[in-house]
Coordinates of C-alpha atoms in Angstrom, one line a residue:
M491 CA -6.1 -31.7 10.3
E492 CA -9.2 -31.5 8.2
S493 CA -9.2 -31.3 4.4
G494 CA -11.6 -29.4 2.3
H495 CA -11.9 -26.3 4.5
T496 CA -9.8 -24.2 6.9
R497 CA -10.7 -24.2 10.6
A498 CA -9.4 -22.2 13.5
Y499 CA -10.1 -21.5 17.1
A500 CA -10.7 -17.8 17.6
G501 CA -12.1 -16.4 20.8
G502 CA -12.8 -19.9 22.1
A503 CA -15.0 -20.8 19.2
L504 CA -14.3 -23.0 16.2
V505 CA -14.3 -20.8 13.1
T506 CA -14.3 -21.8 9.5
L507 CA -12.1 -19.3 7.6
A508 CA -13.5 -17.9 4.4
E509 CA -10.3 -18.1 2.3
E510 CA -11.6 -21.0 0.2
R511 CA -14.9 -20.1 -1.5
P512 CA -16.6 -16.8 -0.9
P513 CA -20.4 -16.8 -0.9
A514 CA -21.9 -17.0 -4.4
Q515 CA -22.6 -13.6 -5.8
P516 CA -24.9 -13.4 -8.8
A517 CA -22.9 -10.5 -10.2
V518 CA -19.5 -12.2 -9.7
P519 CA -19.3 -15.7 -11.1
A520 CA -15.7 -16.3 -10.3
Q521 CA -15.2 -18.6 -7.3
S522 CA -12.2 -19.6 -5.2
A523 CA -10.8 -23.1 -4.8
P524 CA -10.3 -24.3 -1.2
A525 CA -6.8 -24.1 0.2
R526 CA -6.2 -27.3 2.0
G527 CA -5.1 -27.4 5.6
G528 CA -6.2 -25.8 8.8
W529 CA -4.4 -22.9 10.5
P530 CA -5.3 -21.1 13.7
A531 CA -6.7 -17.6 13.1
W532 CA -4.1 -16.1 15.5
L533 CA -1.3 -17.6 13.3
L534 CA -2.7 -16.1 10.2
L535 CA -3.1 -12.7 11.7
A536 CA 0.3 -12.8 13.4
A537 CA 1.9 -13.6 10.0
V538 CA 0.1 -10.7 8.4
V539 CA 1.2 -8.3 11.2
L540 CA 4.8 -9.4 11.1
L541 CA 4.9 -9.2 7.3
A542 CA 3.4 -5.7 7.4
F543 CA 6.1 -4.4 9.7
N544 CA 8.7 -5.4 7.1
L545 CA 7.1 -3.5 4.2
R546 CA 8.7 -0.2 5.1
P547 CA 12.1 -0.5 6.9
A548 CA 14.2 -1.0 3.8
V549 CA 13.0 2.5 2.8
S550 CA 12.4 4.4 6.0
G551 CA 15.7 3.4 7.4
L552 CA 17.7 4.3 4.2
G553 CA 17.0 8.0 4.4
A554 CA 18.5 8.2 7.9
V555 CA 21.9 7.1 6.8
L556 CA 22.0 8.2 3.2
D557 CA 24.8 10.7 3.8
E558 CA 27.1 8.1 5.3
L559 CA 26.2 5.6 2.7
S560 CA 26.9 8.0 -0.1
A561 CA 30.3 8.9 1.3
D562 CA 31.3 5.3 1.9
L563 CA 30.2 3.9 -1.5
G564 CA 30.9 7.1 -3.5
V565 CA 27.3 7.5 -4.5
S566 CA 26.7 10.5 -6.8
A567 CA 23.9 13.0 -6.4
V568 CA 22.2 11.4 -9.4
V569 CA 22.3 7.9 -7.9
A570 CA 21.1 9.3 -4.5
G571 CA 18.1 10.8 -6.4
V572 CA 17.4 7.4 -8.0
L573 CA 17.4 5.9 -4.5
T574 CA 14.8 8.4 -3.4
T575 CA 12.4 7.8 -6.3
L576 CA 13.0 4.1 -6.7
P577 CA 10.5 3.0 -4.0
V578 CA 7.4 4.6 -5.7
L579 CA 8.5 3.4 -9.1
S580 CA 9.1 -0.1 -7.9
F581 CA 5.9 -0.2 -5.9
A582 CA 4.0 0.7 -9.1
A583 CA 5.8 -1.7 -11.4
F584 CA 6.1 -4.8 -9.3
G585 CA 2.8 -4.2 -7.6
A586 CA 1.1 -4.6 -11.0
M587 CA 2.7 -8.1 -11.4
A588 CA 1.6 -9.3 -7.9
P589 CA -2.0 -10.4 -8.6
G590 CA -0.7 -12.5 -11.6
W591 CA 1.8 -14.2 -9.4
S592 CA -0.8 -14.9 -6.8
R593 CA -3.1 -16.5 -9.4
R594 CA -0.3 -18.7 -10.6
F595 CA 1.4 -19.7 -7.4
G596 CA -1.0 -19.0 -4.6
S597 CA -1.2 -16.2 -2.1
R598 CA 0.7 -17.8 0.7
R599 CA 3.7 -18.8 -1.4
V600 CA 3.9 -15.5 -3.1
L601 CA 3.8 -13.6 0.2
A602 CA 6.4 -15.9 1.7
A603 CA 8.7 -15.4 -1.4
A604 CA 8.1 -11.6 -1.2
L605 CA 9.2 -11.5 2.5
A606 CA 12.2 -13.7 1.5
A607 CA 13.1 -11.1 -1.2
V608 CA 12.9 -8.3 1.3
V609 CA 15.3 -10.2 3.7
V610 CA 17.8 -11.1 0.9
G611 CA 17.7 -7.7 -0.6
Q612 CA 18.4 -5.9 2.7
L613 CA 21.3 -8.3 3.5
V614 CA 23.0 -8.3 0.1
R615 CA 23.0 -4.5 -0.3
V616 CA 25.0 -4.1 3.0
L617 CA 27.4 -7.0 2.4
V618 CA 28.6 -6.2 -1.1
P619 CA 30.5 -2.7 -1.4
S620 CA 29.2 -1.9 -4.8
V621 CA 26.8 0.8 -6.0
P622 CA 25.2 -1.3 -8.8
V623 CA 24.8 -4.3 -6.4
F624 CA 23.3 -1.9 -3.8
L625 CA 20.8 -0.6 -6.4
L626 CA 19.9 -4.1 -7.6
A627 CA 19.5 -5.5 -4.1
T628 CA 17.4 -2.6 -3.1
T629 CA 15.2 -3.2 -6.1
V630 CA 14.9 -6.9 -5.0
A631 CA 13.7 -5.8 -1.6
L632 CA 11.3 -3.3 -3.0
A633 CA 9.8 -5.9 -5.4
G634 CA 9.0 -8.0 -2.3
M635 CA 7.6 -5.0 -0.5
A636 CA 5.5 -4.2 -3.5
A637 CA 4.0 -7.7 -3.7
G638 CA 3.2 -7.5 0.1
N639 CA 1.6 -4.1 -0.4
V640 CA -0.8 -5.4 -3.0
L641 CA -1.6 -9.0 -1.7
V642 CA -2.0 -8.3 2.0
P643 CA -5.4 -6.6 1.4
A644 CA -6.5 -9.6 -0.7
F645 CA -5.2 -12.0 1.9
V646 CA -7.2 -10.2 4.6
K647 CA -10.4 -10.3 2.5
A648 CA -9.9 -14.0 1.8
Y649 CA -9.1 -15.1 5.4
F650 CA -11.0 -12.6 7.4
P651 CA -14.1 -11.6 5.3
G652 CA -16.2 -10.6 8.3
R653 CA -13.3 -8.8 10.0
V654 CA -11.8 -6.7 7.3
G655 CA -11.7 -3.5 9.4
L656 CA -10.1 -5.2 12.4
A657 CA -7.5 -7.2 10.4
T658 CA -6.7 -4.1 8.3
A659 CA -6.3 -2.1 11.5
A660 CA -3.8 -4.6 12.8
Y661 CA -1.6 -4.7 9.7
T662 CA -1.7 -1.0 8.9
T663 CA -0.7 -0.2 12.5
S664 CA 2.2 -2.6 12.1
M665 CA 3.1 -0.9 8.9
A666 CA 3.1 2.4 10.5
I667 CA 5.3 1.2 13.4
G668 CA 7.6 -0.4 10.7
T669 CA 7.9 3.1 9.2
T670 CA 8.5 5.0 12.4
V671 CA 10.8 2.7 14.3
P672 CA 13.6 2.2 11.6
A673 CA 13.6 5.9 10.9
A674 CA 14.3 6.5 14.6
L675 CA 16.6 3.6 15.4
T676 CA 18.7 3.1 12.3
V677 CA 21.2 5.8 13.2
P678 CA 21.6 4.7 16.9
I679 CA 22.2 1.1 15.8
A680 CA 24.7 2.2 13.2
H681 CA 26.6 4.3 15.9
A682 CA 26.5 1.5 18.4
F683 CA 27.7 -1.3 16.1
G684 CA 30.1 0.5 13.8
G685 CA 28.5 1.9 10.7
W686 CA 25.6 2.3 8.3
R687 CA 25.8 -1.3 7.2
F688 CA 24.8 -2.5 10.7
G689 CA 22.1 0.1 10.9
L690 CA 20.4 -0.9 7.6
G691 CA 21.2 -4.7 7.8
S692 CA 19.7 -5.1 11.3
W693 CA 16.3 -4.8 9.8
A694 CA 16.8 -7.9 7.8
L695 CA 16.7 -9.7 11.1
A696 CA 13.1 -8.6 11.7
G697 CA 12.2 -9.9 8.3
A698 CA 13.8 -13.3 9.0
V699 CA 11.7 -13.6 12.1
A700 CA 8.6 -12.7 10.2
L701 CA 9.5 -15.2 7.5
L702 CA 9.1 -18.2 9.9
P703 CA 5.3 -18.4 10.0
W704 CA 5.1 -17.8 6.3
L705 CA 7.4 -20.8 5.6
V706 CA 4.8 -22.9 7.5
L707 CA 1.9 -21.4 5.7
A708 CA 3.6 -21.7 2.3
R709 CA 3.4 -25.5 2.5
H710 CA 0.0 -24.9 0.8
R711 CA -0.7 -22.6 -2.1
G712 CA -3.4 -20.7 -0.2
V713 CA -6.0 -18.8 -2.1
V714 CA -6.0 -19.5 -5.9
A715 CA -8.8 -18.0 -8.0
R716 CA -10.4 -20.3 -10.5
P717 CA -13.0 -19.3 -12.9
A718 CA -16.4 -20.7 -12.7
G719 CA -16.5 -21.7 -16.3
P720 CA -16.0 -20.5 -19.9
G721 CA -17.2 -17.0 -20.5
S722 CA -17.0 -16.0 -16.9
T723 CA -15.6 -12.6 -15.8
A724 CA -12.5 -14.3 -14.4
T725 CA -11.9 -16.1 -17.7
R726 CA -12.1 -13.1 -20.0
H727 CA -10.9 -10.4 -17.7
E728 CA -8.3 -11.8 -15.4
S729 CA -5.7 -9.0 -16.1
L730 CA -5.0 -6.3 -13.6
W731 CA -5.9 -3.6 -16.0
S732 CA -9.4 -5.0 -16.7
V733 CA -10.3 -3.6 -13.3
G734 CA -10.0 -0.2 -15.0
R735 CA -13.4 -0.8 -16.6
S736 CA -14.8 0.1 -13.2
P737 CA -15.3 3.8 -12.4
L738 CA -15.1 2.9 -8.8
A739 CA -11.6 1.4 -9.3
W740 CA -10.4 4.6 -10.9
S741 CA -11.8 6.6 -7.9
L742 CA -9.9 4.4 -5.5
A743 CA -6.7 4.7 -7.6
G744 CA -7.0 8.5 -7.7
Y745 CA -7.6 8.8 -4.1
F746 CA -4.7 6.5 -3.2
G747 CA -2.4 8.3 -5.6
L748 CA -3.3 11.8 -4.4
Q749 CA -2.9 10.9 -0.7
S750 CA 0.4 9.2 -1.5
L751 CA 1.6 12.3 -3.4
Q752 CA 0.8 14.4 -0.3
A753 CA 2.7 12.0 1.9
Y754 CA 5.8 11.7 -0.3
A755 CA 5.9 15.5 -0.8
A756 CA 5.7 16.0 2.9
F757 CA 8.4 13.4 3.8
G758 CA 10.6 14.8 1.1
W759 CA 10.4 18.5 1.7
L760 CA 8.7 19.3 5.1
P761 CA 12.0 19.5 7.0
Q762 CA 13.5 21.9 4.5
I763 CA 10.3 24.0 4.6
F764 CA 10.6 24.3 8.4
R765 CA 14.4 25.0 8.2
D766 CA 13.8 27.8 5.6
A767 CA 11.3 29.2 8.0
G768 CA 13.9 29.5 10.8
V769 CA 13.6 26.1 12.5
D770 CA 16.9 24.5 13.4
A771 CA 17.8 21.2 11.7
A772 CA 17.3 19.0 14.8
H773 CA 13.9 20.4 15.5
A774 CA 12.9 20.1 11.8
G775 CA 13.7 16.4 11.9
L776 CA 11.6 15.9 15.1
L777 CA 8.7 17.7 13.4
L778 CA 8.9 15.3 10.5
A779 CA 8.8 12.4 12.9
I780 CA 5.5 13.6 14.2
L781 CA 3.8 12.5 10.9
P782 CA 4.4 8.8 11.2
L783 CA 3.8 8.9 14.9
V784 CA 0.4 10.4 14.4
G785 CA -0.2 7.7 11.8
V786 CA 0.2 4.8 14.3
P787 CA -3.0 5.5 16.2
L788 CA -4.8 6.5 13.0
S789 CA -3.9 3.1 11.5
L790 CA -5.4 1.4 14.5
L791 CA -8.6 3.5 14.5
F792 CA -9.6 4.3 10.9
P793 CA -9.9 0.8 9.5
S794 CA -12.2 -0.5 12.3
L795 CA -14.2 2.8 12.1
A796 CA -14.5 2.6 8.4
A797 CA -15.7 -0.9 8.4
R798 CA -18.6 0.1 10.8
L799 CA -19.8 3.0 8.7
A800 CA -22.4 2.7 6.0
D801 CA -20.0 4.7 3.8
Q802 CA -16.6 6.3 4.6
R803 CA -17.3 9.8 3.3
P804 CA -17.1 11.4 6.8
L805 CA -13.5 10.1 7.1
V806 CA -12.6 11.4 3.7
W807 CA -13.8 14.9 4.7
A808 CA -11.9 14.7 8.0
C809 CA -8.6 13.9 6.3
G810 CA -9.2 16.6 3.7
A811 CA -10.0 19.2 6.3
A812 CA -6.8 18.3 8.2
Y813 CA -4.7 18.8 5.1
V814 CA -6.3 22.2 4.3
V815 CA -5.8 23.6 7.8
G816 CA -2.2 22.2 7.9
Y817 CA -1.2 23.7 4.6
V818 CA -2.8 27.1 5.3
G819 CA -0.9 27.1 8.6
L820 CA 2.3 26.3 6.7
L821 CA 1.7 29.3 4.4
L822 CA 0.8 31.8 7.1
A823 CA 2.9 30.9 10.1
P824 CA 5.2 28.0 9.4
A825 CA 7.6 28.4 12.4
S826 CA 5.3 29.6 15.2
G827 CA 2.7 26.8 14.6
A828 CA 5.1 24.1 13.4
V829 CA 4.0 21.3 15.8
A830 CA 0.3 22.0 15.1
W831 CA 0.9 21.9 11.3
A832 CA 2.9 18.7 11.5
V833 CA 0.1 17.0 13.6
L834 CA -2.6 18.1 11.1
L835 CA -0.6 16.8 8.2
G836 CA -0.2 13.5 10.1
L837 CA -3.9 13.4 10.6
G838 CA -4.5 14.0 6.9
G839 CA -2.3 11.0 6.3
G840 CA -5.1 8.8 7.8
A841 CA -6.2 8.6 4.2
F842 CA -3.6 5.9 3.7
P843 CA -5.1 3.2 6.0
L844 CA -8.6 4.5 4.9
T845 CA -7.8 3.6 1.3
L846 CA -6.4 0.2 2.1
T847 CA -9.6 -0.5 4.1
M848 CA -11.9 0.6 1.2
I849 CA -10.0 -1.7 -1.2
G850 CA -11.3 -4.6 0.9
L851 CA -14.8 -3.1 1.5
R852 CA -15.4 -2.2 -2.2
S853 CA -14.8 -5.7 -3.6
R854 CA -16.7 -9.0 -3.0
S855 CA -14.1 -11.7 -3.8
H856 CA -10.5 -12.1 -2.9
D857 CA -9.5 -12.3 -6.6
V858 CA -11.1 -8.9 -7.4
T859 CA -9.6 -7.6 -4.2
A860 CA -6.1 -8.6 -5.4
R861 CA -6.6 -7.1 -8.8
L862 CA -8.2 -3.9 -7.4
S863 CA -5.3 -3.6 -4.9
G864 CA -2.8 -4.0 -7.7
F865 CA -4.5 -1.5 -9.9
T866 CA -5.1 1.0 -7.2
Q867 CA -1.6 1.0 -5.9
S868 CA 0.2 0.8 -9.3
V869 CA -1.7 3.8 -10.7
G870 CA -1.5 5.6 -7.3
Y871 CA 2.2 5.3 -6.9
L872 CA 2.8 6.6 -10.4
I873 CA 0.7 9.7 -9.4
A874 CA 2.6 9.9 -6.1
A875 CA 6.0 9.9 -7.9
C876 CA 5.1 13.4 -9.3
G877 CA 4.8 15.0 -5.9
P878 CA 8.4 15.4 -4.7
L879 CA 9.6 16.2 -8.2
A880 CA 6.9 18.9 -8.7
M881 CA 7.7 20.4 -5.3
G882 CA 11.4 20.7 -6.1
A883 CA 10.8 22.0 -9.6
L884 CA 8.4 24.7 -8.4
F885 CA 10.8 25.7 -5.6
D886 CA 13.6 26.1 -8.2
V887 CA 11.4 28.3 -10.4
T888 CA 9.9 30.5 -7.8
G889 CA 12.6 30.5 -5.1
G890 CA 10.2 29.9 -2.2
W891 CA 7.7 27.5 -0.8
T892 CA 4.4 29.4 -1.3
V893 CA 3.7 28.1 -4.7
P894 CA 4.7 24.4 -3.9
I895 CA 2.6 24.4 -0.8
G896 CA -0.2 26.1 -2.7
L897 CA -0.2 23.3 -5.2
L898 CA -0.5 20.7 -2.4
L899 CA -3.4 22.7 -1.0
V900 CA -5.2 22.8 -4.4
L901 CA -4.7 19.1 -4.8
V902 CA -6.7 18.4 -1.7
V903 CA -9.8 19.2 -3.8
P904 CA -9.5 16.3 -6.3
Q905 CA -8.2 14.1 -3.5
V906 CA -11.4 14.6 -1.6
A907 CA -13.5 14.4 -4.7
T908 CA -12.2 11.0 -5.7
G909 CA -12.4 9.9 -2.1
L910 CA -16.1 10.8 -1.9
M911 CA -16.7 8.8 -5.0
A912 CA -14.7 5.8 -3.7
A913 CA -16.4 5.9 -0.2
R914 CA -19.9 5.2 -1.3
A915 CA -21.1 1.7 -0.5
R916 CA -20.9 -0.3 -3.8
Y917 CA -18.7 -3.0 -5.4
V918 CA -16.2 -3.1 -8.2
D919 CA -17.3 -6.6 -8.9
D920 CA -20.8 -5.4 -9.7
E921 CA -19.5 -2.7 -12.1
L922 CA -17.3 -5.2 -13.9
A923 CA -20.3 -7.6 -14.2
A924 CA -22.4 -4.7 -15.6
A925 CA -19.6 -3.9 -18.1
D926 CA -19.5 -7.5 -19.2
A927 CA -23.4 -7.4 -19.7
T928 CA -23.1 -4.3 -21.8
E929 CA -20.3 -5.8 -23.9
A930 CA -22.4 -9.0 -24.4
T931 CA -25.4 -7.0 -25.4
D932 CA -23.4 -4.9 -27.9
A933 CA -21.9 -8.1 -29.3
T934 CA -25.4 -9.6 -29.7
H935 CA -26.7 -6.4 -31.5
A936 CA -23.6 -6.3 -33.7
A937 CA -24.2 -10.0 -34.6
D938 CA -27.9 -9.4 -35.4
A939 CA -27.1 -6.4 -37.4
A940 CA -24.5 -8.3 -39.4
G941 CA -26.9 -11.2 -40.0
K942 CA -29.6 -8.8 -41.3
V943 CA -27.1 -7.3 -43.7
G944 CA -25.9 -10.7 -44.8
G945 CA -29.5 -11.8 -45.3

């Protein structure tokens, strides 16, 4: 095993993985310290894919057995409502902390700990018959999922800098499968083995398997950002929110938030929309399942395609157009064209893997990628949390779905607008460096002015 750089055999060739020190960029003085120890590229990618699969089952499997769980534990309607909104709030809160954890402890160790939290949280919540413990354990699992959400794009940027699209396609596809499979199999597992506890708890086994390669990788800290010297961008602006000085970062956050709002609104209310249009309950559930099923091939296709394009604006337009046609169809003929509208809304959901890919493409270094990912997802999930709540409130006020669906249709406009701004080929690092230069110039002018006054 060599020290000083990471090597791996990939495709029959010896490859040096660029986790350690990205190429020097004049506009981005921060560098990355080498992470000691060599690992095969296939192990790193397999670890990422296995981790990504486990970033959704704790949520997607819960909805399938929520009625049985509520009856068994005596969960009130208020607590059930908390369970449905807890994921987006946890993703926003804990996702904001993840880049700081990574800088302090190293990316591999934080991701290993995140996956361990997912496993422990899923096990504890089915073993202890207590509502407070269930909520606390679910929060622990969600904290691990939030850290994974944020740090995996940075991990991909660090370890696969020349294959961001390919690696992102691999892990977003795994994440899509991790959303679809638990939603479909949790109930059959629960029926086969005697209750909802087995149905939910079984996904902890998948997490335990995924944890094995991370325990190996966690022997070393992995990517740890170190500033180039006093006065560097990394020294003075290490916080997650410092990324907010970049207009591009806000564009990404807006696009991520609005596409997430669309997704959570659809997953929360689409079955009821179809049922109120005359579709039976079983068929409405199958129609909802179309959305994540469509997302699987899109997760495989979009990242690779996005990485090959000079900019990603055609994909932004495509996702927006799919949403527009889908919502117009829901307004005009919700039952007769139900399958087509569900497929189109699923196609619109291609904005999710597209955004994750753009996080890697719009940043130069893994440290900025981590902070950009945390900023984008924290702001984005706060925006997304408003979607299901607004849909429910508008339905209560109007007594129908025309206004709520109309709102989602209108929100496609700012979604596409922010996406078009985020899709142009430029870098957050460069905008941060420009902001630093402006601040330095302003400080110099202020000092000169003060000197003249004093003189």
